[in-house]
């Protein structure tokens, strides 16, 4: 069911567009990991909605794990520090890991996660992100499964927040102070 967009923040990506792209990513992942032991890692909090939709488009027997990280305070600029607030509950040695992020901005968080999980000796690590901002190239992060490349604007909705708000918006909108 579609909700009206007029009342909320200006839309950048509609529900329909997101749904279509998530299906394509799920189909691609299904093809790439056939016959492999895949652990899909949801990076909390921001990716919980994308993750929930994406895993339902992956037609394979996967395991789901959750990792909590925080790198932002309550503003729109990264603190530059990544903290693990929740860790995996299962060993991942010898298994294939797919990290699912909501957005790769500077790439710092994803780089930190890849480095951290590499020490646990998985068979492989790949990254999926609903959104990728151009600055991500600075940290040389490879995102094999990208939903959409966007500009520098601060976005909210579909799991993404500003100061803890707007996560439940069904689309991705542009944050403006009057929101
Ligand atoms: P990075 O470490 O700079 O790549 O930032 C990654 C994290 O910053 C994401 O997981 C988000 O939680 C947050 N973030 C970066 N840009 C945005 C945005 O435009 N809207 C909401 N959160 C953002």
mmCIF file of C-alpha atoms and ligand atoms in Angstrom:
data_model
loop_
_atom_site.group_PDB
_atom_site.id
_atom_site.type_symbol
_atom_site.label_atom_id
_atom_site.label_comp_id
_atom_site.label_asym_id
_atom_site.label_seq_id
_atom_site.Cartn_x
_atom_site.Cartn_y
_atom_site.Cartn_z
ATOM 1 C CA UNK A 1 0.000 0.000 0.000
ATOM 2 C CA UNK A 2 1.359 3.415 -0.973
ATOM 3 C CA UNK A 3 1.161 6.361 1.396
ATOM 4 C CA UNK A 4 0.803 9.941 0.211
ATOM 5 C CA UNK A 5 4.130 11.725 -0.214
ATOM 6 C CA UNK A 6 2.802 15.311 -0.242
ATOM 7 C CA UNK A 7 2.662 15.703 3.542
ATOM 8 C CA UNK A 8 6.189 14.473 4.314
ATOM 9 C CA UNK A 9 9.744 15.347 3.289
ATOM 10 C CA UNK A 10 10.536 15.769 -0.417
ATOM 11 C CA UNK A 11 10.987 12.349 -2.036
ATOM 12 C CA UNK A 12 14.246 11.373 -3.685
ATOM 13 C CA UNK A 13 13.419 7.690 -4.243
ATOM 14 C CA UNK A 14 9.837 6.458 -4.284
ATOM 15 C CA UNK A 15 8.607 3.224 -2.710
ATOM 16 C CA UNK A 16 8.028 1.765 -6.165
ATOM 17 C CA UNK A 17 11.544 2.569 -7.345
ATOM 18 C CA UNK A 18 13.091 1.129 -4.182
ATOM 19 C CA UNK A 19 11.004 -2.045 -4.360
ATOM 20 C CA UNK A 20 12.024 -2.654 -7.961
ATOM 21 C CA UNK A 21 15.732 -2.147 -7.234
ATOM 22 C CA UNK A 22 15.670 -4.324 -4.110
ATOM 23 C CA UNK A 23 14.157 -7.138 -6.184
ATOM 24 C CA UNK A 24 16.958 -6.802 -8.745
ATOM 25 C CA UNK A 25 19.630 -6.897 -6.031
ATOM 26 C CA UNK A 26 18.011 -9.956 -4.416
ATOM 27 C CA UNK A 27 17.966 -11.773 -7.761
ATOM 28 C CA UNK A 28 21.627 -10.939 -8.347
ATOM 29 C CA UNK A 29 22.646 -12.110 -4.863
ATOM 30 C CA UNK A 30 20.626 -15.321 -5.309
ATOM 31 C CA UNK A 31 22.526 -16.046 -8.501
ATOM 32 C CA UNK A 32 25.947 -15.198 -7.063
ATOM 33 C CA UNK A 33 25.673 -17.267 -3.873
ATOM 34 C CA UNK A 34 23.996 -20.425 -5.136
ATOM 35 C CA UNK A 35 25.345 -23.445 -3.212
ATOM 36 C CA UNK A 36 27.266 -21.260 -0.716
ATOM 37 C CA UNK A 37 26.889 -20.888 3.036
ATOM 38 C CA UNK A 38 25.816 -17.247 3.207
ATOM 39 C CA UNK A 39 25.554 -15.113 6.333
ATOM 40 C CA UNK A 40 23.766 -11.826 5.697
ATOM 41 C CA UNK A 41 24.708 -9.183 8.260
ATOM 42 C CA UNK A 42 22.252 -6.385 9.006
ATOM 43 C CA UNK A 43 24.060 -3.255 10.174
ATOM 44 C CA UNK A 44 21.861 -1.614 12.782
ATOM 45 C CA UNK A 45 20.154 0.582 13.059
ATOM 46 C CA UNK A 46 19.810 2.178 9.636
ATOM 47 C CA UNK A 47 19.653 -0.895 7.396
ATOM 48 C CA UNK A 48 16.866 -2.803 9.157
ATOM 49 C CA UNK A 49 14.167 -1.987 6.608
ATOM 50 C CA UNK A 50 16.371 -2.502 3.557
ATOM 51 C CA UNK A 51 17.671 -5.737 5.095
ATOM 52 C CA UNK A 52 14.164 -7.050 5.807
ATOM 53 C CA UNK A 53 13.080 -6.375 2.231
ATOM 54 C CA UNK A 54 16.312 -7.617 0.654
ATOM 55 C CA UNK A 55 16.482 -10.993 2.430
ATOM 56 C CA UNK A 56 12.942 -11.732 1.306
ATOM 57 C CA UNK A 57 14.179 -11.362 -2.278
ATOM 58 C CA UNK A 58 17.058 -13.817 -1.750
ATOM 59 C CA UNK A 59 15.913 -17.285 -2.727
ATOM 60 C CA UNK A 60 18.576 -19.243 -0.803
ATOM 61 C CA UNK A 61 18.936 -20.819 2.664
ATOM 62 C CA UNK A 62 20.738 -17.930 4.399
ATOM 63 C CA UNK A 63 21.607 -17.091 8.010
ATOM 64 C CA UNK A 64 20.793 -13.639 9.371
ATOM 65 C CA UNK A 65 23.073 -11.853 11.807
ATOM 66 C CA UNK A 66 22.950 -8.365 13.304
ATOM 67 C CA UNK A 67 25.697 -5.928 14.090
ATOM 68 C CA UNK A 68 25.212 -2.592 15.786
ATOM 69 C CA UNK A 69 27.508 0.280 14.936
ATOM 70 C CA UNK A 70 27.312 3.947 15.581
ATOM 71 C CA UNK A 71 29.417 6.618 13.979
ATOM 72 C CA UNK A 72 27.053 9.551 14.137
ATOM 73 C CA UNK A 73 25.888 11.672 17.038
ATOM 74 C CA UNK A 74 22.631 13.459 16.564
ATOM 75 C CA UNK A 75 23.704 15.627 13.618
ATOM 76 C CA UNK A 76 24.303 15.201 9.920
ATOM 77 C CA UNK A 77 28.104 14.989 10.033
ATOM 78 C CA UNK A 78 30.071 11.870 11.001
ATOM 79 C CA UNK A 79 31.916 11.928 14.314
ATOM 80 C CA UNK A 80 34.644 10.008 12.506
ATOM 81 C CA UNK A 81 34.612 7.313 15.188
ATOM 82 C CA UNK A 82 33.017 3.897 14.707
ATOM 83 C CA UNK A 83 31.793 1.983 17.756
ATOM 84 C CA UNK A 84 30.437 -1.582 17.860
ATOM 85 C CA UNK A 85 27.290 -1.587 19.975
ATOM 86 C CA UNK A 86 26.129 -5.142 19.152
ATOM 87 C CA UNK A 87 28.171 -8.059 17.832
ATOM 88 C CA UNK A 88 27.426 -11.238 15.837
ATOM 89 C CA UNK A 89 26.145 -14.225 17.792
ATOM 90 C CA UNK A 90 27.659 -16.930 15.524
ATOM 91 C CA UNK A 91 31.205 -17.659 14.338
ATOM 92 C CA UNK A 92 31.681 -16.809 10.651
ATOM 93 C CA UNK A 93 34.938 -18.618 9.955
ATOM 94 C CA UNK A 94 34.837 -20.290 6.520
ATOM 95 C CA UNK A 95 31.441 -18.790 5.662
ATOM 96 C CA UNK A 96 30.506 -16.160 3.079
ATOM 97 C CA UNK A 97 29.515 -12.795 4.548
ATOM 98 C CA UNK A 98 27.337 -10.169 2.934
ATOM 99 C CA UNK A 99 27.279 -6.912 4.921
ATOM 100 C CA UNK A 100 24.076 -4.940 4.398
ATOM 101 C CA UNK A 101 24.277 -1.187 5.005
ATOM 102 C CA UNK A 102 21.727 1.551 4.478
ATOM 103 C CA UNK A 103 24.162 4.109 3.137
ATOM 104 C CA UNK A 104 27.879 4.411 2.458
ATOM 105 C CA UNK A 105 28.849 8.041 2.916
ATOM 106 C CA UNK A 106 32.577 8.519 3.681
ATOM 107 C CA UNK A 107 32.949 4.741 3.660
ATOM 108 C CA UNK A 108 34.498 4.771 7.125
ATOM 109 C CA UNK A 109 31.877 2.499 8.715
ATOM 110 C CA UNK A 110 31.964 -0.059 5.921
ATOM 111 C CA UNK A 111 35.755 -0.098 5.906
ATOM 112 C CA UNK A 112 35.793 -0.628 9.656
ATOM 113 C CA UNK A 113 33.278 -3.487 9.387
ATOM 114 C CA UNK A 114 35.159 -5.200 6.561
ATOM 115 C CA UNK A 115 38.437 -4.972 8.514
ATOM 116 C CA UNK A 116 36.801 -6.201 11.705
ATOM 117 C CA UNK A 117 35.040 -9.167 10.072
ATOM 118 C CA UNK A 118 38.123 -10.115 8.048
ATOM 119 C CA UNK A 119 39.909 -10.948 11.311
ATOM 120 C CA UNK A 120 37.279 -13.691 11.866
ATOM 121 C CA UNK A 121 38.489 -15.545 8.742
ATOM 122 C CA UNK A 122 35.328 -15.795 6.618
ATOM 123 C CA UNK A 123 35.480 -17.436 3.161
ATOM 124 C CA UNK A 124 34.603 -14.063 1.581
ATOM 125 C CA UNK A 125 33.161 -10.657 2.410
ATOM 126 C CA UNK A 126 31.051 -8.493 0.138
ATOM 127 C CA UNK A 127 29.047 -5.340 0.758
ATOM 128 C CA UNK A 128 25.541 -4.311 -0.197
ATOM 129 C CA UNK A 129 24.261 -0.796 0.376
ATOM 130 C CA UNK A 130 20.945 0.742 -0.556
ATOM 131 C CA UNK A 131 22.635 4.097 -1.137
ATOM 132 C CA UNK A 132 26.152 5.191 -1.965
ATOM 133 C CA UNK A 133 27.375 8.777 -1.784
ATOM 134 C CA UNK A 134 30.235 9.985 -3.993
ATOM 135 C CA UNK A 135 32.672 10.602 -1.098
ATOM 136 C CA UNK A 136 32.816 6.845 -0.501
ATOM 137 C CA UNK A 137 35.602 6.617 -3.060
ATOM 138 C CA UNK A 138 37.928 8.353 -0.588
ATOM 139 C CA UNK A 139 37.992 5.256 1.608
ATOM 140 C CA UNK A 140 38.218 2.832 -1.325
ATOM 141 C CA UNK A 141 35.268 0.763 -0.245
ATOM 142 C CA UNK A 142 33.959 -1.752 -2.777
ATOM 143 C CA UNK A 143 30.191 -2.012 -2.711
ATOM 144 C CA UNK A 144 29.347 -4.956 -4.973
ATOM 145 C CA UNK A 145 25.598 -4.492 -4.600
ATOM 146 C CA UNK A 146 24.581 -0.829 -4.769
ATOM 147 C CA UNK A 147 20.953 0.209 -4.801
ATOM 148 C CA UNK A 148 21.381 3.809 -5.913
ATOM 149 C CA UNK A 149 24.200 6.337 -6.235
ATOM 150 C CA UNK A 150 23.036 9.643 -4.795
ATOM 151 C CA UNK A 151 24.501 13.140 -4.325
ATOM 152 C CA UNK A 152 25.781 14.762 -1.132
ATOM 153 C CA UNK A 153 22.357 15.576 0.307
ATOM 154 C CA UNK A 154 21.419 14.209 3.748
ATOM 155 C CA UNK A 155 18.619 11.697 3.283
ATOM 156 C CA UNK A 156 16.027 10.179 5.597
ATOM 157 C CA UNK A 157 13.419 7.441 5.526
ATOM 158 C CA UNK A 158 13.342 3.707 4.676
ATOM 159 C CA UNK A 159 15.434 3.117 7.826
ATOM 160 C CA UNK A 160 17.604 6.236 7.622
ATOM 161 C CA UNK A 161 17.264 8.795 10.377
ATOM 162 C CA UNK A 162 18.007 12.319 11.383
ATOM 163 C CA UNK A 163 18.526 12.438 15.172
ATOM 164 C CA UNK A 164 16.583 9.191 15.534
ATOM 165 C CA UNK A 165 13.568 10.371 13.533
ATOM 166 C CA UNK A 166 12.054 9.587 10.120
ATOM 167 C CA UNK A 167 13.127 5.923 9.943
ATOM 168 C CA UNK A 168 9.570 4.779 9.275
ATOM 169 C CA UNK A 169 9.046 6.843 6.121
ATOM 170 C CA UNK A 170 8.318 4.317 3.356
ATOM 171 C CA UNK A 171 10.441 6.214 0.821
ATOM 172 C CA UNK A 172 13.831 8.000 0.826
ATOM 173 C CA UNK A 173 13.440 11.748 1.250
ATOM 174 C CA UNK A 174 15.752 14.720 1.446
ATOM 175 C CA UNK A 175 16.227 16.156 4.913
ATOM 176 C CA UNK A 176 15.533 19.866 5.195
ATOM 177 C CA UNK A 177 15.668 21.710 8.516
ATOM 178 C CA UNK A 178 11.904 22.426 8.500
ATOM 179 C CA UNK A 179 11.166 18.637 8.316
HETATM 180 P P1 LIG B 1 30.097 6.610 6.693
HETATM 181 O O1 LIG B 1 30.881 5.923 7.757
HETATM 182 O O2 LIG B 1 30.523 8.046 6.536
HETATM 183 O O3 LIG B 1 30.110 5.886 5.364
HETATM 184 O O4 LIG B 1 28.618 6.709 7.185
HETATM 185 C C1 LIG B 1 27.809 5.609 7.284
HETATM 186 C C2 LIG B 1 26.665 5.832 8.247
HETATM 187 O O5 LIG B 1 26.374 7.226 8.409
HETATM 188 C C3 LIG B 1 25.398 5.224 7.710
HETATM 189 O O6 LIG B 1 25.258 3.886 8.112
HETATM 190 C C4 LIG B 1 24.333 6.133 8.288
HETATM 191 O O7 LIG B 1 23.941 5.684 9.560
HETATM 192 C C5 LIG B 1 24.992 7.491 8.423
HETATM 193 N N1 LIG B 1 24.672 8.394 7.306
HETATM 194 C C6 LIG B 1 25.516 8.862 6.354
HETATM 195 N N2 LIG B 1 24.880 9.673 5.491
HETATM 196 C C7 LIG B 1 23.591 9.698 5.893
HETATM 197 C C8 LIG B 1 22.410 10.344 5.378
HETATM 198 O O8 LIG B 1 22.390 11.060 4.349
HETATM 199 N N3 LIG B 1 21.274 10.127 6.086
HETATM 200 C C9 LIG B 1 21.203 9.353 7.211
HETATM 201 N N4 LIG B 1 22.282 8.729 7.704
HETATM 202 C C10 LIG B 1 23.467 8.901 7.061
#
